[in-house]
Structures are given as structure tokens and as C-alpha cells.
Short mmCIF file of C-alpha atoms and ligand atoms in Angstrom, two decimals:
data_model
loop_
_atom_site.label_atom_id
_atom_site.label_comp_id
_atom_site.label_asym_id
_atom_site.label_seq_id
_atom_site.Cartn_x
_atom_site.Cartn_y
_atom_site.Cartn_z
CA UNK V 1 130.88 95.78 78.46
CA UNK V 2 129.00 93.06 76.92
CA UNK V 3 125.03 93.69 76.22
CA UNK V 4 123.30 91.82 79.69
CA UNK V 5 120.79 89.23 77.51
CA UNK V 6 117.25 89.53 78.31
CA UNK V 7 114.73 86.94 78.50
CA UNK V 8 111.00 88.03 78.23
CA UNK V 9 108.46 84.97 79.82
CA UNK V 10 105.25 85.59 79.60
CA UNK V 11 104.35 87.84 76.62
CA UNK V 12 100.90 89.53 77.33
CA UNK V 13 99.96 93.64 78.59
CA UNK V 14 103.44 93.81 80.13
CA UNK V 15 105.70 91.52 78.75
CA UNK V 16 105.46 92.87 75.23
CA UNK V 17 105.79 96.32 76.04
CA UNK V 18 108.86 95.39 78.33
CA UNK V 19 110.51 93.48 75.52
CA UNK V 20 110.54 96.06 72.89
CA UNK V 21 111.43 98.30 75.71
CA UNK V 22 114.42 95.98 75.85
CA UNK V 23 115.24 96.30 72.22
CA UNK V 24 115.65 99.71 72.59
CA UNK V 25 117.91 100.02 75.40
CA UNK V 26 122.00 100.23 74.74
CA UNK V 27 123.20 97.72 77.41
CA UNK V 28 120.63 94.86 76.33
CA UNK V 29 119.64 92.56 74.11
CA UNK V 30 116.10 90.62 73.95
CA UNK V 31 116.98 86.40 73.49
CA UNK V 32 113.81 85.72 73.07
CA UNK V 33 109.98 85.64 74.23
CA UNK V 34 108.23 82.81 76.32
CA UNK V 35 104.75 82.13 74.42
CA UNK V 36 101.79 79.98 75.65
CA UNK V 37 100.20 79.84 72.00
CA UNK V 38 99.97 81.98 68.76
CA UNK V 39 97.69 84.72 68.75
CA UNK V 40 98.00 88.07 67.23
CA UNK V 41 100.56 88.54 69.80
CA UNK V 42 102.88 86.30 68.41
CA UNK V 43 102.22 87.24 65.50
CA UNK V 44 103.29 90.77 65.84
CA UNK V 45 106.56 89.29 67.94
CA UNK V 46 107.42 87.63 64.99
CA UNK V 47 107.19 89.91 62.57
CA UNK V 48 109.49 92.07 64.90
CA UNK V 49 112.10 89.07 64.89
CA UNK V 50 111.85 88.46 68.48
CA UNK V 51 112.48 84.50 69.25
CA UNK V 52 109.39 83.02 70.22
CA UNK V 53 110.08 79.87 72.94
CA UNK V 54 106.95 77.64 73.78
CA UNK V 55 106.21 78.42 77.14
CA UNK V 56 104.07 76.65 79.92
CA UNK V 57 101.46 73.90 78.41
CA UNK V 58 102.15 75.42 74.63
CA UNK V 59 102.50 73.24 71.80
CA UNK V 60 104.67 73.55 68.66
CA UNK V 61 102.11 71.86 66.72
CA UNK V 62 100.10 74.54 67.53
CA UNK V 63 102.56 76.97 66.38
CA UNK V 64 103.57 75.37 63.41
CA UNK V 65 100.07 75.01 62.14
CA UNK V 66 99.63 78.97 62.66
CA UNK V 67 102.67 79.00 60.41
CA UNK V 68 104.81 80.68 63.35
CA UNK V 69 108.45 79.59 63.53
CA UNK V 70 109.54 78.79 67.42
CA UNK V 71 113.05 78.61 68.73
CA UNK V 72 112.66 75.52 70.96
CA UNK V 73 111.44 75.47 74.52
CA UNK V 74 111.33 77.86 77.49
CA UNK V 75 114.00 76.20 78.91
CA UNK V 76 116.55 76.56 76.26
CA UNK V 77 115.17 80.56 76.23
CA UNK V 78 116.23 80.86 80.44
CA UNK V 79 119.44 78.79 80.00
CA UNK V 80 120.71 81.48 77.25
CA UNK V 81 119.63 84.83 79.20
CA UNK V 82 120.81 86.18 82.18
CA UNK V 83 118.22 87.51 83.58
CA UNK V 84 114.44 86.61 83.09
CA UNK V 85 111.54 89.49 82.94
CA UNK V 86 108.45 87.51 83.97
CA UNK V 87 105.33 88.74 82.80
CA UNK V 88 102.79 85.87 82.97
CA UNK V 89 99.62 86.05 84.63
CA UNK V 90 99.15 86.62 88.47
CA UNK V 91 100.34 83.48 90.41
CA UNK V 92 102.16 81.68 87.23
CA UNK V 93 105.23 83.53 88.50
CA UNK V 94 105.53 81.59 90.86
CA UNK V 95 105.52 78.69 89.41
CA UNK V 96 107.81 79.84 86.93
CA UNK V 97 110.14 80.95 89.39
CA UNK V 98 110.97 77.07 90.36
CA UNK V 99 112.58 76.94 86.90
CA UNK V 100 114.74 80.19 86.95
CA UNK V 101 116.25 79.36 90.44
CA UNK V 102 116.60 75.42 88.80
CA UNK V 103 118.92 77.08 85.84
CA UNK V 104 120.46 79.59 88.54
CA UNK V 105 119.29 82.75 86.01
CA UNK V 106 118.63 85.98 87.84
CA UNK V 107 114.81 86.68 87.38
CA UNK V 108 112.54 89.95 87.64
CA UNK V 109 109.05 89.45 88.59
CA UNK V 110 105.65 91.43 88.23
CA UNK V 111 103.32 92.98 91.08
CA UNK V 112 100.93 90.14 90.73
CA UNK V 113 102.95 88.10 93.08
CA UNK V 114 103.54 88.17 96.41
CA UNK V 115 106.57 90.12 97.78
CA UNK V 116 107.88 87.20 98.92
CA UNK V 117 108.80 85.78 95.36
CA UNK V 118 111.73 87.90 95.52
CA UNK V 119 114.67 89.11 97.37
CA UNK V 120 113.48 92.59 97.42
CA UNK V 121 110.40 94.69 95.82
CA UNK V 122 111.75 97.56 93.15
CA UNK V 123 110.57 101.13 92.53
CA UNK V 124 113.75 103.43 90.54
CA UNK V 125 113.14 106.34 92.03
CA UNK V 126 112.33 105.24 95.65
CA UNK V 127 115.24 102.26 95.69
CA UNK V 128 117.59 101.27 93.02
CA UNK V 129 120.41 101.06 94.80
CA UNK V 130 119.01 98.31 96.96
CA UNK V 131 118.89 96.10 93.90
CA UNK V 132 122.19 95.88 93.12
CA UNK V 133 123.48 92.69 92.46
CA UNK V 134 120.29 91.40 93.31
CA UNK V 135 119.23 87.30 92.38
CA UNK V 136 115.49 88.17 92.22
CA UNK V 137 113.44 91.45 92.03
CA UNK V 138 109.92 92.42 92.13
CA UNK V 139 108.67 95.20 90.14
CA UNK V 140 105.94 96.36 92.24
CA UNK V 141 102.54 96.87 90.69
CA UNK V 142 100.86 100.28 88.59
CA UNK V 143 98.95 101.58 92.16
CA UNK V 144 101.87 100.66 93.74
CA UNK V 145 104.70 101.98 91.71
CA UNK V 146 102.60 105.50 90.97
CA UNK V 147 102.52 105.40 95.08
CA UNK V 148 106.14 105.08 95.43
CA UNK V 149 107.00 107.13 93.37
CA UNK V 150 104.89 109.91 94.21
CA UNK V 151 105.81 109.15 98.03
CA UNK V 152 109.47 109.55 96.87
CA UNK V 153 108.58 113.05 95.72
CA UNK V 154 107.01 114.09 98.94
CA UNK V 155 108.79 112.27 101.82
CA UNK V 156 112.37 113.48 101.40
CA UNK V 157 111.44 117.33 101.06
CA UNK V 158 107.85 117.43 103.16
CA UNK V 159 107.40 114.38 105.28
CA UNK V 160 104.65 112.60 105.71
CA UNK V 161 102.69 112.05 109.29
CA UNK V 162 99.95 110.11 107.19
CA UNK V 163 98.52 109.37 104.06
CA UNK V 164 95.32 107.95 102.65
CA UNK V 165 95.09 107.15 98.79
CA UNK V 166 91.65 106.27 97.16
CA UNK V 167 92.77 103.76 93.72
CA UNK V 168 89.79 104.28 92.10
CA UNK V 169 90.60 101.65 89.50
CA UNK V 170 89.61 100.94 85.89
CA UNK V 171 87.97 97.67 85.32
CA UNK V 172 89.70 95.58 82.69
CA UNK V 173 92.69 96.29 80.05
CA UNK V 174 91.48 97.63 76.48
CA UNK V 175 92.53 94.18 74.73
CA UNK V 176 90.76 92.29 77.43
CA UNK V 177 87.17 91.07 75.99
CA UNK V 178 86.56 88.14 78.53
CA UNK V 179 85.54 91.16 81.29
CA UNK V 180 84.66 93.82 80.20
CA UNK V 181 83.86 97.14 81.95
CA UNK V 182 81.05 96.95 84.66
CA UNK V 183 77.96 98.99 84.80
CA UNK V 184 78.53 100.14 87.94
CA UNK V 185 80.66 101.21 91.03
CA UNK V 186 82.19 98.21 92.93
CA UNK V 187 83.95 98.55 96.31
CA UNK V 188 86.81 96.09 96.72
CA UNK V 189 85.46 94.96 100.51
CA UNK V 190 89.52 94.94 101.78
CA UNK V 191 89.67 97.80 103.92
CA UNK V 192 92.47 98.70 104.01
CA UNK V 193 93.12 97.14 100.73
CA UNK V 194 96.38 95.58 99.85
CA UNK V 195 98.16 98.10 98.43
CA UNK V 196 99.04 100.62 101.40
CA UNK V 197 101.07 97.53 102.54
CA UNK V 198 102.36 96.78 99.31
CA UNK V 199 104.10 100.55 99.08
CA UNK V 200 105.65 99.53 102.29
CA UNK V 201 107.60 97.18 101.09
CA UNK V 202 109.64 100.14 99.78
CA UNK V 203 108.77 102.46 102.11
CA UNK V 204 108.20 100.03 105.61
CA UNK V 205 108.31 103.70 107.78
CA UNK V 206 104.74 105.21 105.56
CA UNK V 207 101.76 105.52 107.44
CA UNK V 208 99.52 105.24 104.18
CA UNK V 209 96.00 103.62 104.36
CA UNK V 210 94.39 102.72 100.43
CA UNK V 211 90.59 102.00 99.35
CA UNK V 212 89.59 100.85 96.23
CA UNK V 213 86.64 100.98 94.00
CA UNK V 214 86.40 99.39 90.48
CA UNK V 215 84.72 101.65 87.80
CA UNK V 216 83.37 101.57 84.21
CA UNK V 217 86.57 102.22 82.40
CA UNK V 218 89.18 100.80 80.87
CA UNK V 219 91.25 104.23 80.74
CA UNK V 220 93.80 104.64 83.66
CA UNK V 221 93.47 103.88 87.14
CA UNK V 222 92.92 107.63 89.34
CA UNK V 223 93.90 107.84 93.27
CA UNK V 224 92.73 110.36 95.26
CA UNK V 225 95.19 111.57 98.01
CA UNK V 226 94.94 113.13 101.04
CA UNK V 227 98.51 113.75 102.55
CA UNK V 228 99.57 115.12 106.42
CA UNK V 229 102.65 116.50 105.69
CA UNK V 230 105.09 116.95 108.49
CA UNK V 231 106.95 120.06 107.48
CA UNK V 232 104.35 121.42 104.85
CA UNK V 233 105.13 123.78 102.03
CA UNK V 234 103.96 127.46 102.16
CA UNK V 235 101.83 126.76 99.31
CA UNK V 236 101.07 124.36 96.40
CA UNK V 237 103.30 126.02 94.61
CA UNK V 238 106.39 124.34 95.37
CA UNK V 239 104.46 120.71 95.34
CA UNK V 240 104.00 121.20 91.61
CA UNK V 241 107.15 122.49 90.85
CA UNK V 242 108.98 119.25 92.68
CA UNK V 243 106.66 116.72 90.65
CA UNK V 244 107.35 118.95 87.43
CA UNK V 245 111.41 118.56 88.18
CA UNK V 246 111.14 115.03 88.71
CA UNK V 247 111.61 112.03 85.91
CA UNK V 248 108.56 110.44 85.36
CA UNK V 249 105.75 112.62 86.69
CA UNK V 250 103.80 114.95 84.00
CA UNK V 251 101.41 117.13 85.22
CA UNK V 252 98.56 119.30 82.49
CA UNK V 253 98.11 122.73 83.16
CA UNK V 254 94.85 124.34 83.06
CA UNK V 255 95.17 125.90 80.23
CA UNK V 256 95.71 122.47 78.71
CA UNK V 257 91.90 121.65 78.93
CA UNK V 258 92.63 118.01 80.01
CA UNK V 259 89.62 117.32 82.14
CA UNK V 260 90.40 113.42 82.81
CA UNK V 261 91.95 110.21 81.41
CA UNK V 262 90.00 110.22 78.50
CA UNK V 263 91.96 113.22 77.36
CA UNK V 264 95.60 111.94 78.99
CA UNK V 265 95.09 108.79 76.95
CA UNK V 266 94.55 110.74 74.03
CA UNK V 267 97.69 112.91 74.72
CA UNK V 268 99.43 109.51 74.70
CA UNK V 269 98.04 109.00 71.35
CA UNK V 270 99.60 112.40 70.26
CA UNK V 271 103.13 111.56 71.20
CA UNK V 272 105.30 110.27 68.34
CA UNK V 273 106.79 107.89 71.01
CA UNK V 274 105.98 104.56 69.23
CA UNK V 275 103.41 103.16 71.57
CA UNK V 276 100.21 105.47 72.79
CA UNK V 277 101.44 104.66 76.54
CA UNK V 278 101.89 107.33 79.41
CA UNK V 279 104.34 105.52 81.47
CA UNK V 280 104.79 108.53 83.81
CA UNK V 281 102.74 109.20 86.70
CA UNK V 282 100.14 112.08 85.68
CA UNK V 283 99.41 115.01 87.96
CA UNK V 284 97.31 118.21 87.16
CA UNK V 285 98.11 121.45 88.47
CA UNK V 286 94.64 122.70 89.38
CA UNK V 287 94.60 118.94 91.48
CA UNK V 288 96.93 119.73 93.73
CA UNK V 289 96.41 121.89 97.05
CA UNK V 290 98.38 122.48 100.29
CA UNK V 291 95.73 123.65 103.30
CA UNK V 292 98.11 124.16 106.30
CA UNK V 293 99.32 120.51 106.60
CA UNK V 294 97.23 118.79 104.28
CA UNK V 295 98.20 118.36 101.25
CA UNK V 296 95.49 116.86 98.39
CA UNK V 297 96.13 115.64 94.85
CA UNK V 298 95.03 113.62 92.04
CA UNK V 299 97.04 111.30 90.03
CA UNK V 300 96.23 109.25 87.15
CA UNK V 301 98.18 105.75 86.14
CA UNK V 302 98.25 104.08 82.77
CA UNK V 303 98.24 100.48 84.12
CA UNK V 304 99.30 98.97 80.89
CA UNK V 305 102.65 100.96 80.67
CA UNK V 306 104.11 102.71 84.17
CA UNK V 307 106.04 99.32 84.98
CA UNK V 308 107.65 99.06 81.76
CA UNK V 309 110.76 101.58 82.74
CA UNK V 310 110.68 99.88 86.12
CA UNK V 311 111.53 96.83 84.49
CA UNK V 312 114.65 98.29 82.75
CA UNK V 313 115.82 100.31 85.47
CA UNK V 314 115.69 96.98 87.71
CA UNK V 315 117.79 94.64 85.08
CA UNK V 316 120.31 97.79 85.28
CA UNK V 317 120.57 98.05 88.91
CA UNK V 318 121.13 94.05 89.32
CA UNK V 319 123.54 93.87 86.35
CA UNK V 320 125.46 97.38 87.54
CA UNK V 321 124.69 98.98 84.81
CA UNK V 322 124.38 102.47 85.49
CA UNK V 323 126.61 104.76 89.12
CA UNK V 324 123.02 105.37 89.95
CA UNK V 325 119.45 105.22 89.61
CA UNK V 326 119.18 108.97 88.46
CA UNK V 327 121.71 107.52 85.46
CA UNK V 328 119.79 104.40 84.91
CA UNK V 329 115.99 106.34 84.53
CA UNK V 330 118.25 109.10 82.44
CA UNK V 331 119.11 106.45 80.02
CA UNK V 332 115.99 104.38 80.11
CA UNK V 333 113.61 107.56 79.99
CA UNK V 334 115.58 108.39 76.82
CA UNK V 335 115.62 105.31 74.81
CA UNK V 336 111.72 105.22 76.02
CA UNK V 337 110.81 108.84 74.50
CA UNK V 338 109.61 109.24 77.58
CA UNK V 339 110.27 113.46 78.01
CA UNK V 340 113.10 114.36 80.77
CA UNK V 341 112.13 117.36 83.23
P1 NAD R 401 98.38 89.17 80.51
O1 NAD R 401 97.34 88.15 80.79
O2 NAD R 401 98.05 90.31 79.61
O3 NAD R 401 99.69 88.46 79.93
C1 NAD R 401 100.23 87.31 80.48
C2 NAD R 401 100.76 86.41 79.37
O4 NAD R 401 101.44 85.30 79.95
C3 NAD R 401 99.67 85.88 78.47
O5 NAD R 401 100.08 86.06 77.13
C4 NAD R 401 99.59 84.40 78.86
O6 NAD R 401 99.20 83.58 77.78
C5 NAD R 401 101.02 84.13 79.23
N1 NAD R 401 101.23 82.93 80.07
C6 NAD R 401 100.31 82.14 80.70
N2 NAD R 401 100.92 81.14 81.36
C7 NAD R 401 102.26 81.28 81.15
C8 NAD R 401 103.40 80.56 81.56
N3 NAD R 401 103.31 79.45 82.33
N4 NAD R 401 104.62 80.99 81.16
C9 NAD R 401 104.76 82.09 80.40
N5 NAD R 401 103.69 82.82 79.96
C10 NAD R 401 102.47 82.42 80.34
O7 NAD R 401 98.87 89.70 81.94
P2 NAD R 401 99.53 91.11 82.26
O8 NAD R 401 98.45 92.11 82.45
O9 NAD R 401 100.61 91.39 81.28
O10 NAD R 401 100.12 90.81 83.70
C11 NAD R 401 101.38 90.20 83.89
C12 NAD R 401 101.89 90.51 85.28
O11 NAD R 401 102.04 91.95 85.38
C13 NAD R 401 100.95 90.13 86.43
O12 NAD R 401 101.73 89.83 87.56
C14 NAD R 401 100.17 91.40 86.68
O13 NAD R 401 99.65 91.47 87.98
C15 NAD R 401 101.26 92.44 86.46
N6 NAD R 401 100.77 93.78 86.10
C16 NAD R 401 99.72 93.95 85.26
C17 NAD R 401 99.27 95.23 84.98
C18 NAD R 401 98.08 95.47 84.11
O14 NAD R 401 97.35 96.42 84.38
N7 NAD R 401 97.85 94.71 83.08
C19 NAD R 401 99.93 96.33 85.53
C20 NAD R 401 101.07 96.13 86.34
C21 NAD R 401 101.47 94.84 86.63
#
């Protein structure tokens, strides 16, 4: 079967982590990347060979004085791929997607738009086979995909009669100078916030409930969870030892003296994986307890990273890539060095 031709628009946090993740996959090939303007960015997508199309207001003069070779326009980039990963900022989506449904390309989207910019909002674990086929997906965002799939974990084997989550979120990316970290705790005044809502657009039946409070950090996002299970397990035993079977969840034991994210991230760092990124959803062992019914744990989400297999799983559930979404995140998870339970 021919290689299903990826375009990447929008070439930022995400987009250039999900276009090498392209590069790597067996079933795809990267076309090119969309590119407002040269930057280091660029830059390094040059030097990797990726195409670089001028995207939104971008100019080639600007381009060519940086000495960057382009390929032509955006356009010409989304009428050669079929399918188009956007990754610009919150809101541009949108705007972007008037020109993927104008060439008829299939197109992906980010969690910075609204659910309704596509057809049907993603998680692999939680619903790949509802993709299938699909025009136009959403890849939901980090809080939200680290929900879903921690809520596709514990609804199938426990159920869940309610849930609150606490994001208590970091404050700005590590490349992002224009706002930095805070000094200080700031409560997002949405109560409930957006993204209890936002996991039901996978799971409409969850009674969840999310806060959120901004912190100091630019090191993971944490949620706090508090969990009525339905038909609770005897003990937390058998909560960590479904998270540890299950792709994409990695949970430190105590004996692994990881007392936050500063230590995950460093982990990260540690992994000969080619980027320092934790795209799994990270669980300790000592932060998990069942009481009777209620069952508590931490999680912590890279935010820069845990969409990035999303991304590919999506592409191979519209194209038909893979019998089934256990296949797909098989296949992904390996070309990712991301390590299989
Ligand atoms: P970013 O600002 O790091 O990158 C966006 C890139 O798109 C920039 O390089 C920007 O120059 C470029 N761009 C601007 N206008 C464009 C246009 N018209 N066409 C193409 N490219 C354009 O943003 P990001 O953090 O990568 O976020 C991208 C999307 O992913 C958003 O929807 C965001 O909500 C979502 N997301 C972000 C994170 C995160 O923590 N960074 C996590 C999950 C999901």
C-alpha cells in the first residue's frame, strides 16, 4: 500500500514534533511543513530536509534573505498531501480549515479549537475506531487526552459514578520567552473549567467535574483525581497493575526516588529516544489509593509531547491503516521509542 502523504501546517511545540514523528512512521511520508517565517525552527526543518511552504502572511523574501530555500506556497503543500496535521496557534485552525475543505484534503486538527472544527474529537485508546474514514479529526488537547486516556483505563474494568480532576497546570512552554512563568498561584475563574466537557466529547456518559490553577513552572501539567468508582477494586493494587499493562501510561516506583516533574522531565532526558519528551501519561505508585469506592491518583502530562502519538494514530485510523487501534499505538509506540507494557 502506498505511504498516506502527510502535510504538517503550522510548525511550532506540536507541529515539529508531529512531523518528525511522521518521518519515522512506515505507512507515511512528510510533503512538507507550512512556515509563517524563518526562525531557528526552520532552520532546524531544513537542515532535516523537510519542505518548508510559506504559510499564512509569510514572505519568501523573508526566507530567501535568511538564506532558507522554500518549496512554494501552502497551497501547493495541501494540494500534494492527503491529509493535513494542523498545528498553528489556537483559533488559526480555523481559519485554515476554510482552505483544506476548499482543496477537499482530509485535515487533523489540535485541541486549541473548538470541537466543532471537526467531524469527531480523537483519543487512540478511548476511540479509534470512530475515526475511520473520517474527513476531519480533532486531536483533543494534553489535559484532555491524559483524561481520556486515563478514563479509558478505569471505566471499562471499575466504572465510574463521578470524577473530579484538579489540572494544576504549568504556565508557559520552555521555548516560550514572551510569558514566562508567574510568581504565583492563579485560579482559572471557570468553574467547572472547560475541560471536564472537553473529555466528554469522547466520553459524553462521564460525570467528571475539572479546576484549574496556573503555577510557576514550565515542567508538566499535574491533575489531581478523586474518582467514585462504581464496582471498586479490593485494593490499589490492581489500579496500578492496569495502568502498568496499558500503552502509554508509565508509572515510578518508590524506590525510583522521583519526587515530581522535575525528576520525570529529567528521566525524559535519560531516554535515548531522540527527543527528551514523555509522551505517556505518568503515574506513581505511592499516588495511587483505593479507600472503599474512592479511588485517588496523581498524574503528570508533558504538554509539549502526549499529542504527538495521537496525531499518528488518528492519520492511521482515517487512512485504515492499521485492524485496530491496539495495532495502530503498537506500531506508532514503536517507531516513537516510546516503551510497550
Ligand atoms: P506554537 O505557537 O508553538 O506553534 C504554532 C506555529 O504555527 C508557530 O510556529 C506559528 O508561527 C505558526 N503559525 C501561525 N499562523 C499560522 C498559519 N496561518 N498557518 C500555519 N502556521 C501558522 O503553538 P503550539 O503550542 O504548537 O500549539 C498548536 C496547537 O496545538 C494549538 O491548537 C494548541 O492549543 C495545541 N496544543 C498545544 C499544546 C502545548 O502545550 N503547547 C499541547 C497540546 C495541544
Amino acid at each position: 500500500m502506498a505511504k498516506v502523504k502527510v502535510a504538517v501546517n503550522g510548525y511550532g511545540t506540536i507541529g515539529k514534533r508531529v512531523a518528525d514523528a511522521v518521518t519515522l512512521q512506515p505507512d507515511m511520508v512528510l510533503v512538507g511543513i507550512g512556515k509563517t517565517r524563518p526562525s531557528f525552527e526552520a532552520r532546524r526543518a531544513a537542515e532535516r530536509g523537510y519542505p518548508i511552504f510559506i504559510a499564512g502572511n509569510g514572505s519568501k523574501a523573508d526566507f530567501d534573505a535568511a538564506g532558507l530555500a522554500t518549496a512554494g506556497p501552502v497551497d501547493a503543500m495541501i494540494a500534494s498531501a492527503d491529509v493535513v496535521v494542523d498545528c498553528a496557534p489556537e483559533k488559526v485552525g480555523r481559519e485554515n480549515a476554510k482552505k483544506y475543505l476548499a482543496a477537499g484534503v482530509r485535515a487533523i486538527f489540535q485541541g486549541g479549537e473548538k470541537a466543532d472544527i471537526a467531524e469527531m474529537s480523537f483519543n487512540a485508546l478511548a476511540n479509534f475506531d470512530r475515526a475511520r474514514d473520517r474527513k476531519t479529526v480533532r486531536v483533543v488537547s494534553c489535559n484532555t487526552t491524559g483524561l481520556a486516556r486515563a478514563a479509558s483505563v478505569i471505566v471499562p474494568h471499575w466504572g465510574v459514578t463521578a470524577w473530579e480532576a484538579t489540572i494544576v497546570r504549568r504556565a508557559a512552554d520552555p521555548a516560550e520567552s514572551n510569558r514566562g512563568p508567574i510568581n504565583g498561584i492563579v485560579p482559572t475563574f471557570e468553574l467547572p473549567s472547560h475541560h471536564g466537557p472537553d473529555v466528554r466529547t469522547i466520553f459524553p456518559d462521564l460525570r467528571i467535574a475539572t479546576t484549574a490553577v496556573v503555577v510557576p513552572t514550565t515542567l508538566m501539567h499535574v491533575h489531581v483525581n478523586h474518582v467514585i468508582l462504581t464496582r471498586p477494586p479490593a485494593d490499589a493494587g490492581a489500579v496500578i497493575a492496569r495502568f502498568r499493562q496499558t500503552a502509554r501510561f508509565h508509572l515510578f516506583a518508590p524506590w525510583e526516588h522521583v519526587d515530581g516533574t522535575p525528576q520525570v522531565m529529567e528521566y525524559a532526558r535519560d531516554r535515548p529516544n531522540g527527543r527528551p519528551d514523555m509522551m505517556e501519561n505518568v503515574l506513581w505508585d505511592a499516588g495511587v489509593r483505593v479507600d472503599g469506592s474512592d479511588l485517588y491518583f496523581f498524574q503528570a502530562i508533558h504538554q509539549e509531547s502526549i499529542v504527538v502519538p495521537e496525531n499518528i494514530d488518528a492519520i492511521r485510523a482515517m487512512f485504515g491503516l492499521a485492524e485496530s487501534g491496539a495495532a495502530s499505538i503498537a506500531t506508532t509506540d514503536r517507531a516513537l521509542s516510546i516503551p510497550t507494557p
